[in-house]
PDB file of N, CA and C in Angstrom:
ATOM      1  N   UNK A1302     135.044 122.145 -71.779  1.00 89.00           N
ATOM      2  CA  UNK A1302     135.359 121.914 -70.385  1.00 89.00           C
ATOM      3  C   UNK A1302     134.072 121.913 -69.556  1.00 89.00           C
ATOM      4  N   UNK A1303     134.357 120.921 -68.516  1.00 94.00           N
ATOM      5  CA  UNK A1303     133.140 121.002 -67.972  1.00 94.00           C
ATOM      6  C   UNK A1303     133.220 121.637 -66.318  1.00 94.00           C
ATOM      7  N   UNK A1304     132.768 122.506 -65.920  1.00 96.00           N
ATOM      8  CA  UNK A1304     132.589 122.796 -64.082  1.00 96.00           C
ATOM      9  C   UNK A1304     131.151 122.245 -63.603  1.00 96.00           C
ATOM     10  N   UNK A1305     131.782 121.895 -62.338  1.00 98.00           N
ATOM     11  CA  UNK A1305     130.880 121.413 -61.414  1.00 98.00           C
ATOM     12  C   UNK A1305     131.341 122.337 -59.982  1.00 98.00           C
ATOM     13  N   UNK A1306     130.006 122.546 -59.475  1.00 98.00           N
ATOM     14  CA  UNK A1306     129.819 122.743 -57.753  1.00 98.00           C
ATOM     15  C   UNK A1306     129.638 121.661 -56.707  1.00 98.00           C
ATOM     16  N   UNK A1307     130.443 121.409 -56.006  1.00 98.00           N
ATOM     17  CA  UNK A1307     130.505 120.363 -55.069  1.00 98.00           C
ATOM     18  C   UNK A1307     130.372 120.969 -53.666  1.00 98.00           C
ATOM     19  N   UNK A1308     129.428 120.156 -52.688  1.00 98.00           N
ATOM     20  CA  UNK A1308     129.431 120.410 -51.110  1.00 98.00           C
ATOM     21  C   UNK A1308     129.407 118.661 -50.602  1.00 98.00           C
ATOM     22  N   UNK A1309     130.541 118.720 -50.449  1.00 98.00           N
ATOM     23  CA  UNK A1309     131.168 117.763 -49.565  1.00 98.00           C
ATOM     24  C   UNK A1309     130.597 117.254 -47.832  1.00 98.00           C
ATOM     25  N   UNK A1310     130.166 116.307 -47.833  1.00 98.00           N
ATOM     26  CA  UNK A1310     129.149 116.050 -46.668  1.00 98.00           C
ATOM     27  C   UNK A1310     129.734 114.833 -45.742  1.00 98.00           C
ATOM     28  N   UNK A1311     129.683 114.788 -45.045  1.00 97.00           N
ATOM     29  CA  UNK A1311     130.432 114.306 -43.843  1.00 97.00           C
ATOM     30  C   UNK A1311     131.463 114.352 -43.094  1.00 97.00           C
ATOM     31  N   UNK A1312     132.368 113.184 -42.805  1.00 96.00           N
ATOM     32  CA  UNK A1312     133.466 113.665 -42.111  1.00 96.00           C
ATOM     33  C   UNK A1312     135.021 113.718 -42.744  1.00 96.00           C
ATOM     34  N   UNK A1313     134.649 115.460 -43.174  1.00 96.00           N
ATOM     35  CA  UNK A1313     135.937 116.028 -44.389  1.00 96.00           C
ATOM     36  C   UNK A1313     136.762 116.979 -43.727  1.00 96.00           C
ATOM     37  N   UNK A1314     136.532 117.470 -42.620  1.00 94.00           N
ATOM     38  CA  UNK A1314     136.849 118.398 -41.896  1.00 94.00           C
ATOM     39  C   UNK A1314     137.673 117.712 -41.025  1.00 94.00           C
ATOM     40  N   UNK A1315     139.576 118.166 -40.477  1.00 93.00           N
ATOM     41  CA  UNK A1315     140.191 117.653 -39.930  1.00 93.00           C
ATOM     42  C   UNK A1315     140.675 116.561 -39.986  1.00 93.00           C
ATOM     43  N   UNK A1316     140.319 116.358 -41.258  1.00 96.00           N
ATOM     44  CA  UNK A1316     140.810 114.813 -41.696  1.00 96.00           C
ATOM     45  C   UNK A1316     142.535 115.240 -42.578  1.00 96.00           C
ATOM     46  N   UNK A1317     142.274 116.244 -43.466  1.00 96.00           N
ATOM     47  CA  UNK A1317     143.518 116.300 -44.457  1.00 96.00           C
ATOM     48  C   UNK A1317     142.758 116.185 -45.694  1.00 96.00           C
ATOM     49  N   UNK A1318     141.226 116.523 -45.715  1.00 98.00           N
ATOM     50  CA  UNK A1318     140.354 116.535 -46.645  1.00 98.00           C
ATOM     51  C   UNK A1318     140.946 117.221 -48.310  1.00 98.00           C
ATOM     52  N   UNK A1319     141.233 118.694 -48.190  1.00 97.00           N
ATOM     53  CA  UNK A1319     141.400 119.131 -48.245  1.00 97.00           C
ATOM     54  C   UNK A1319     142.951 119.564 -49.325  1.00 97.00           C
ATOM     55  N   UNK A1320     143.570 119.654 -47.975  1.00 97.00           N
ATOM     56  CA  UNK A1320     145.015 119.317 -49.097  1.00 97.00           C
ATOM     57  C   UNK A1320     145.095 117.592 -49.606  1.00 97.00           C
ATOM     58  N   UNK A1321     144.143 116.684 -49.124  1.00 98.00           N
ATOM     59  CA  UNK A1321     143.790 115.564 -50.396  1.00 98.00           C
ATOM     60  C   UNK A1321     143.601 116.115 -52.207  1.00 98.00           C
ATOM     61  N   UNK A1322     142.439 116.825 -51.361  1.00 97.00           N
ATOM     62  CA  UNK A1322     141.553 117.049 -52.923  1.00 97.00           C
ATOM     63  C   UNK A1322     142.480 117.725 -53.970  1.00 97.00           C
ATOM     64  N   UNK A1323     143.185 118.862 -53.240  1.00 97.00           N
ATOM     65  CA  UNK A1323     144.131 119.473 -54.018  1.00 97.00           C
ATOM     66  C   UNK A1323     145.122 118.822 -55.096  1.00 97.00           C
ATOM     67  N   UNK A1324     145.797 117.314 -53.858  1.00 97.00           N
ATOM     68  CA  UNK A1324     146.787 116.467 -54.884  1.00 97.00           C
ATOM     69  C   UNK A1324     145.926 115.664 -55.803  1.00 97.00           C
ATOM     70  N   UNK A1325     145.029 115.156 -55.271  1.00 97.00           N
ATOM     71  CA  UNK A1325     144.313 114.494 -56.468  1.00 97.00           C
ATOM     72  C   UNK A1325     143.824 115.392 -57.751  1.00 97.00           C
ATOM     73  N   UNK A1326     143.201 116.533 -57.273  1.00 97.00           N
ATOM     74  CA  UNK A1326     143.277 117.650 -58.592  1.00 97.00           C
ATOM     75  C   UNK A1326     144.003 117.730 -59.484  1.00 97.00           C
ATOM     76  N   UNK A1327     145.177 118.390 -58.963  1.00 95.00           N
ATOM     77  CA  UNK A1327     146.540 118.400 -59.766  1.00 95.00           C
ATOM     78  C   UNK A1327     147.322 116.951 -60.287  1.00 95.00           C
ATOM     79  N   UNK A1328     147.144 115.702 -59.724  1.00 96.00           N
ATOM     80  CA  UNK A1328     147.277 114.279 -60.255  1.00 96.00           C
ATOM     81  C   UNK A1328     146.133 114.419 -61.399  1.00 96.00           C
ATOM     82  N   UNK A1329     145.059 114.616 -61.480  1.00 94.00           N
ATOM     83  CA  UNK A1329     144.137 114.343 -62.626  1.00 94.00           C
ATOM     84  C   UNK A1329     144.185 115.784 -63.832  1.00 94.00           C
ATOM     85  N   UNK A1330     145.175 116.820 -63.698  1.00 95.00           N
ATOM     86  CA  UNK A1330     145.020 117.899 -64.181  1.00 95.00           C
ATOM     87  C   UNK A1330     143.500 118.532 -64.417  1.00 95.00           C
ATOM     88  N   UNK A1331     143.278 118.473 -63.042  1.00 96.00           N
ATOM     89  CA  UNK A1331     141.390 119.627 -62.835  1.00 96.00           C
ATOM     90  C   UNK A1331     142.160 120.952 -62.174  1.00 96.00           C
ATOM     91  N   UNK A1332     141.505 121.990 -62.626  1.00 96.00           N
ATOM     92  CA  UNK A1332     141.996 122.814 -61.677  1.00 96.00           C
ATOM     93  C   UNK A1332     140.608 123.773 -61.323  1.00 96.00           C
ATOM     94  N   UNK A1333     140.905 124.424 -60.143  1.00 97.00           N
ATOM     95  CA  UNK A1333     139.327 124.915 -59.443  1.00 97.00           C
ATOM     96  C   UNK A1333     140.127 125.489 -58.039  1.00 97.00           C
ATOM     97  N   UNK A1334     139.114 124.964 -56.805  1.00 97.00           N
ATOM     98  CA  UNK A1334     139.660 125.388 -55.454  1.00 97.00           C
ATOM     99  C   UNK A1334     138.060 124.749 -54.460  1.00 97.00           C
ATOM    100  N   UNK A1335     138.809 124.524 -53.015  1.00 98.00           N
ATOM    101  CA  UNK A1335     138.036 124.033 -52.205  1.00 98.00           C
ATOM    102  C   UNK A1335     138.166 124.766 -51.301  1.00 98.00           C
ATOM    103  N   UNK A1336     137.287 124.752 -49.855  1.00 97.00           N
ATOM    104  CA  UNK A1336     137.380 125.553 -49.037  1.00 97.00           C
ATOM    105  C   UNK A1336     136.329 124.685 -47.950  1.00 97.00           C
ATOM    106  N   UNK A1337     136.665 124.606 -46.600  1.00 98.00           N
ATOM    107  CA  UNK A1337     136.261 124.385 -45.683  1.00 98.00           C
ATOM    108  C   UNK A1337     134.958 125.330 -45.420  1.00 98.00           C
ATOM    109  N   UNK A1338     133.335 124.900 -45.073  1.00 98.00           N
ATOM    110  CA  UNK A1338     132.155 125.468 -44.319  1.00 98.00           C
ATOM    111  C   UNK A1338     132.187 125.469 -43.318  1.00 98.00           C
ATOM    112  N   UNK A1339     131.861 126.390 -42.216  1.00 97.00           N
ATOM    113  CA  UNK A1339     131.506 126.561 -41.138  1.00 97.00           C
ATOM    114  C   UNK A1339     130.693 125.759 -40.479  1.00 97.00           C
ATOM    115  N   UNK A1340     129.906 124.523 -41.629  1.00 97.00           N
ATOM    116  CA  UNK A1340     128.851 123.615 -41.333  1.00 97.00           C
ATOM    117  C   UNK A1340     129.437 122.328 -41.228  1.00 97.00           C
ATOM    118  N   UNK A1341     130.525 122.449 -41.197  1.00 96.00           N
ATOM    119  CA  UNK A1341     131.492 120.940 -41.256  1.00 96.00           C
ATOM    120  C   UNK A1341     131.669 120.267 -42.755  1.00 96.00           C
ATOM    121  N   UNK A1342     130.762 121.173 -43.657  1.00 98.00           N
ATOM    122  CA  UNK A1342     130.826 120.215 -45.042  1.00 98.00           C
ATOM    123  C   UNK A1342     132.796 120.826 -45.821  1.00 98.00           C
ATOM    124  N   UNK A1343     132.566 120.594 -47.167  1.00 98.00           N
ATOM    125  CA  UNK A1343     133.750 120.983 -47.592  1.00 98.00           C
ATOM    126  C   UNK A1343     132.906 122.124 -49.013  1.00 98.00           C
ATOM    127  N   UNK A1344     133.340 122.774 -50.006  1.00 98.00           N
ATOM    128  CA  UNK A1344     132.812 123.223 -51.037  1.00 98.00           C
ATOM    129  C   UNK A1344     134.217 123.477 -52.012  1.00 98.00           C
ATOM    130  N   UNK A1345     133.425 122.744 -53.101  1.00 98.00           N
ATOM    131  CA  UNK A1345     134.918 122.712 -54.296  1.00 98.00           C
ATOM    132  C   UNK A1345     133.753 123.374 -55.696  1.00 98.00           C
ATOM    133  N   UNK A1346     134.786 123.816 -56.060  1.00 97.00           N
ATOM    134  CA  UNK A1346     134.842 124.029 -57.999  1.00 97.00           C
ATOM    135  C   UNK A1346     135.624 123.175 -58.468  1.00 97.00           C
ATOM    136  N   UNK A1347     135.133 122.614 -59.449  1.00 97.00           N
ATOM    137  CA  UNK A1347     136.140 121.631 -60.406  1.00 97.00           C
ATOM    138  C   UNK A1347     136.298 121.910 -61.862  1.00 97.00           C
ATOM    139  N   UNK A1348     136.897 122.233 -62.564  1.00 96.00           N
ATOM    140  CA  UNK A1348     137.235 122.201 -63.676  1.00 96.00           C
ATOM    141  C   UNK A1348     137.732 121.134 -64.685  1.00 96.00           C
ATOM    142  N   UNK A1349     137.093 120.451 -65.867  1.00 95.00           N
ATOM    143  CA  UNK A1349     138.120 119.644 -66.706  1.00 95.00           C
ATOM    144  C   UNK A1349     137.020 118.831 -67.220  1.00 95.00           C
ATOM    145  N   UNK A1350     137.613 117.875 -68.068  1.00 96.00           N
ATOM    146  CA  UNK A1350     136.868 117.535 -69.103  1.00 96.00           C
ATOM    147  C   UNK A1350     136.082 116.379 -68.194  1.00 96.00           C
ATOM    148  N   UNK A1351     134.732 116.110 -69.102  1.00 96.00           N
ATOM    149  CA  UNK A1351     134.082 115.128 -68.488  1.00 96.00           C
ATOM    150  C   UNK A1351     134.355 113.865 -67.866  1.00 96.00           C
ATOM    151  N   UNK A1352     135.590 113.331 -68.467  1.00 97.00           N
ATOM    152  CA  UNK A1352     136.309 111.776 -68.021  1.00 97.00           C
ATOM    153  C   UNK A1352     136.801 112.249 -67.129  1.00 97.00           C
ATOM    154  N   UNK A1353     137.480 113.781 -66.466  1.00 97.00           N
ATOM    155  CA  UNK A1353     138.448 114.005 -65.273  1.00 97.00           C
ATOM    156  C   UNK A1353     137.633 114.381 -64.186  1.00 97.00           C
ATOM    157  N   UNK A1354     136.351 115.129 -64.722  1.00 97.00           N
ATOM    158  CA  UNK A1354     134.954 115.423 -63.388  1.00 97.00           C
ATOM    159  C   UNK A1354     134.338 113.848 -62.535  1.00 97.00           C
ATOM    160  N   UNK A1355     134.384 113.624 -63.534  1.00 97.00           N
ATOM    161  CA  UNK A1355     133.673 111.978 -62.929  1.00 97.00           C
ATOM    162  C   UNK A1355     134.693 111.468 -62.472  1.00 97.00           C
ATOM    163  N   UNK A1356     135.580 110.990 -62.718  1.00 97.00           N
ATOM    164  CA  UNK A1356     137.145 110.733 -61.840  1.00 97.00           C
ATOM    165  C   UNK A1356     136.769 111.349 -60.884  1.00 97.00           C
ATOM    166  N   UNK A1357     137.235 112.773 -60.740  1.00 97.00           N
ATOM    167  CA  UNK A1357     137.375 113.184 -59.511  1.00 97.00           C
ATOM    168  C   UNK A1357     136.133 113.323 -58.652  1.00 97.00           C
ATOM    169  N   UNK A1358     135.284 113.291 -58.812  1.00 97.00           N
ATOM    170  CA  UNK A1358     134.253 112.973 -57.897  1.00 97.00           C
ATOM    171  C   UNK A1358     133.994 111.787 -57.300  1.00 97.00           C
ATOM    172  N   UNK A1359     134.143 110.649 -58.380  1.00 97.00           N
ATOM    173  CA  UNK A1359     134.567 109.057 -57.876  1.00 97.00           C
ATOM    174  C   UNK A1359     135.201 109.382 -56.576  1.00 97.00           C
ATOM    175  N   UNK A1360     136.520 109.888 -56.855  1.00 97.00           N
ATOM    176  CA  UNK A1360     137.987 109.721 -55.726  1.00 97.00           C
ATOM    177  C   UNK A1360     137.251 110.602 -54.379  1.00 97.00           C
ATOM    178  N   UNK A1361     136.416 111.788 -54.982  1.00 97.00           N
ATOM    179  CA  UNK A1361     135.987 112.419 -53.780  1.00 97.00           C
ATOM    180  C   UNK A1361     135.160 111.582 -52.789  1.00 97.00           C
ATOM    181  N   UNK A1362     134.426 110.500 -53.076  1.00 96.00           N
ATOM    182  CA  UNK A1362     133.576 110.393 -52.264  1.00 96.00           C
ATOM    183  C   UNK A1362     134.215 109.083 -51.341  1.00 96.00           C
ATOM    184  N   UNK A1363     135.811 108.962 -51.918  1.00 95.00           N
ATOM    185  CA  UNK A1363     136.730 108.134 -50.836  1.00 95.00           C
ATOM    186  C   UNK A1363     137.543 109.164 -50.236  1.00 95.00           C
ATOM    187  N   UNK A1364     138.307 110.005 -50.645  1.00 95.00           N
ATOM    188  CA  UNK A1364     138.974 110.975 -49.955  1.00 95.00           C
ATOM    189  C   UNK A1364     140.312 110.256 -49.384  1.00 95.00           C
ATOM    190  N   UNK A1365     140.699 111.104 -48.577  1.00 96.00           N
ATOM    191  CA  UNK A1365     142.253 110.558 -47.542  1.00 96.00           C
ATOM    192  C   UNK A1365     141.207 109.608 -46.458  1.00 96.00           C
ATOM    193  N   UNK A1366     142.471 108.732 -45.840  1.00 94.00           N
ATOM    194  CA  UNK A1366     141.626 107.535 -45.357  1.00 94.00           C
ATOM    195  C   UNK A1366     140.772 108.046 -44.019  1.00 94.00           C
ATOM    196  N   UNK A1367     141.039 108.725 -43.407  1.00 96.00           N
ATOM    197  CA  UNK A1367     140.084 109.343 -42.233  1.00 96.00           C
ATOM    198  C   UNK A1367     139.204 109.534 -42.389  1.00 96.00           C
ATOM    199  N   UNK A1368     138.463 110.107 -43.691  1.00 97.00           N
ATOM    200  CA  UNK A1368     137.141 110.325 -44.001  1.00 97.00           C
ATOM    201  C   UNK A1368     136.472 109.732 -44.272  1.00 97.00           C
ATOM    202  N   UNK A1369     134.983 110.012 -43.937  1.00 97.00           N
ATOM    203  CA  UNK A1369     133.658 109.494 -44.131  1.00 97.00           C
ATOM    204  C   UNK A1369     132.916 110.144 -44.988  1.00 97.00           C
ATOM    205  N   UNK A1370     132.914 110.304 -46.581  1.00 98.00           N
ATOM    206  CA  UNK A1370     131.826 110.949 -46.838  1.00 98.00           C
ATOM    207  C   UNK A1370     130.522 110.467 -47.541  1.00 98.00           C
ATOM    208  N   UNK A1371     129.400 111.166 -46.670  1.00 97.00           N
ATOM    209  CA  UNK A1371     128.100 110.580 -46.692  1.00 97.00           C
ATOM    210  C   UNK A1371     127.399 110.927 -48.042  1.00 97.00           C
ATOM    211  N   UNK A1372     127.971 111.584 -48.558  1.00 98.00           N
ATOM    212  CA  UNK A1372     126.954 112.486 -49.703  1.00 98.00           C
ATOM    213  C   UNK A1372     128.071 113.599 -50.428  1.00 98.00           C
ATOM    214  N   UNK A1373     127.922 113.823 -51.479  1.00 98.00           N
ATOM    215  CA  UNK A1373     128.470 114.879 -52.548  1.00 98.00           C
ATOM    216  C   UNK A1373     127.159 115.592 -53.150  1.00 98.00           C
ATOM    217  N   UNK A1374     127.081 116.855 -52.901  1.00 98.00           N
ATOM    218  CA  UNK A1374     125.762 117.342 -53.385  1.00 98.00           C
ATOM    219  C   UNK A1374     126.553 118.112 -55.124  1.00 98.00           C
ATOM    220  N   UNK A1375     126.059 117.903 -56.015  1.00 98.00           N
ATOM    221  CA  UNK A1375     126.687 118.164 -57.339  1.00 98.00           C
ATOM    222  C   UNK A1375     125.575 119.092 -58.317  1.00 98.00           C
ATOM    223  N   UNK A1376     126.284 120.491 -58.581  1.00 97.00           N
ATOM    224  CA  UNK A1376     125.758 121.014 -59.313  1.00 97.00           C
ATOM    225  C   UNK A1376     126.447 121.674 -60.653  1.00 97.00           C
ATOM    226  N   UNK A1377     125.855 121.909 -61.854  1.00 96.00           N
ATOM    227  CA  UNK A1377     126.558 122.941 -63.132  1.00 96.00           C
ATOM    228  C   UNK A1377     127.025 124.352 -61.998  1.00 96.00           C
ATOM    229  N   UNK A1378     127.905 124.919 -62.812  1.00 96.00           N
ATOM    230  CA  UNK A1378     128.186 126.263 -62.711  1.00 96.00           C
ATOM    231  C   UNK A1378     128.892 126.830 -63.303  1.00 96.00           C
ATOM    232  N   UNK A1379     128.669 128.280 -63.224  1.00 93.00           N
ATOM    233  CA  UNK A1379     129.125 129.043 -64.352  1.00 93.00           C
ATOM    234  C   UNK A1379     130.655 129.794 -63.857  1.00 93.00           C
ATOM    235  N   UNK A1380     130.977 129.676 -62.894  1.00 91.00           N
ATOM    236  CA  UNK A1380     131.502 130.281 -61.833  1.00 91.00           C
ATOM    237  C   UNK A1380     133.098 130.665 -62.658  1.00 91.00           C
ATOM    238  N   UNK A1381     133.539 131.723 -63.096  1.00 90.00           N
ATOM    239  CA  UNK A1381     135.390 131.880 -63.744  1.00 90.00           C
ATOM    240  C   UNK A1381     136.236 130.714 -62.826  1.00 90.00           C
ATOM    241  N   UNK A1382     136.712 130.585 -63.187  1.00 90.00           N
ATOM    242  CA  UNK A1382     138.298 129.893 -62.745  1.00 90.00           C
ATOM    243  C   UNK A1382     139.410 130.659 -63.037  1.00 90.00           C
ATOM    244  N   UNK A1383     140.042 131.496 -62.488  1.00 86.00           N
ATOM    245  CA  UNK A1383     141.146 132.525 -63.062  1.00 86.00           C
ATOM    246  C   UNK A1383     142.716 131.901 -62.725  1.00 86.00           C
ATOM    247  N   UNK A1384     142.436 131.309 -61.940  1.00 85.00           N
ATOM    248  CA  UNK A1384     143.956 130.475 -61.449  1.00 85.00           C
ATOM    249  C   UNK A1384     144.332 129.339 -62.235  1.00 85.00           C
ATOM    250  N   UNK A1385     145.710 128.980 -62.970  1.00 86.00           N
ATOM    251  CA  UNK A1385     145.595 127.639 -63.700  1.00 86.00           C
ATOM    252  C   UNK A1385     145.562 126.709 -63.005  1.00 86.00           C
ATOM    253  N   UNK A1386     145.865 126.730 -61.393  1.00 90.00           N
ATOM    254  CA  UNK A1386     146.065 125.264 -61.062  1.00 90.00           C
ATOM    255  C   UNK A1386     144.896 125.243 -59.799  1.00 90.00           C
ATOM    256  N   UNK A1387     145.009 124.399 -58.797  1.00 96.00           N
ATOM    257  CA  UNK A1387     143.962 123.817 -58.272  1.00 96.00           C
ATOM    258  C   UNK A1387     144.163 124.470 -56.777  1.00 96.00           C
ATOM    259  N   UNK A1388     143.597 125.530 -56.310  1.00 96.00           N
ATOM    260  CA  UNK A1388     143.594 125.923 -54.569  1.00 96.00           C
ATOM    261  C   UNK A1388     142.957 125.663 -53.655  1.00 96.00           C
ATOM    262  N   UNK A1389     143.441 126.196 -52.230  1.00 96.00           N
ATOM    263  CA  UNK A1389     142.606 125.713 -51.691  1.00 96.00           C
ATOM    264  C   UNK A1389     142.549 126.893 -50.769  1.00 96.00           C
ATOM    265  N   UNK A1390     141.207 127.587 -50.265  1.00 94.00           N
ATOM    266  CA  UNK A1390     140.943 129.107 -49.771  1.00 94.00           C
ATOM    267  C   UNK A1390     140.799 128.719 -48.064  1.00 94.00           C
TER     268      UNK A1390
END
């Protein structure tokens, strides 16, 4: 399995960013969790095999149609996942 760290960059905030990422998660069976920054960005964990990370990062950088996003900053991490399915904090 593979995790990735994601910070979500542009306009993700107040869009429905959010509970997007969630259904698309659970549509691609990734599971992890996202959470709104205080900086306007978004920040996700992703979980799942390499064909479902790249998927879902594809889909991330269209999102629900309100959004604009300018940039996905993408890193490894080691971070547990203790929940089976996909949240959002």
């Amino acid at each position: 399995m593979v995790k990735k760290h994601l910070i979500i960059e542009g306009r993700c905030q107040g869009v429905g960013y959010r509970f997007w990422m969630k259904g698309e998660a659970l549509r691609q069976g990734i599971k992890g969790w996202c959470k709104n920054l205080k900086d306007g960005k978004v920040e996700a964990i992703i979980e799942g095999s390499d064909k479902q990370i790249k998927s879902m990062i594809d889909r991330c950088y269209q999102g629900p149609p309100l959004a604009k996003i300018k940039n996905i900053l993408v890193e490894e991490t080691t971070e547990e996942i203790t929940d089976p399915n996909f949240t959002i904090k």
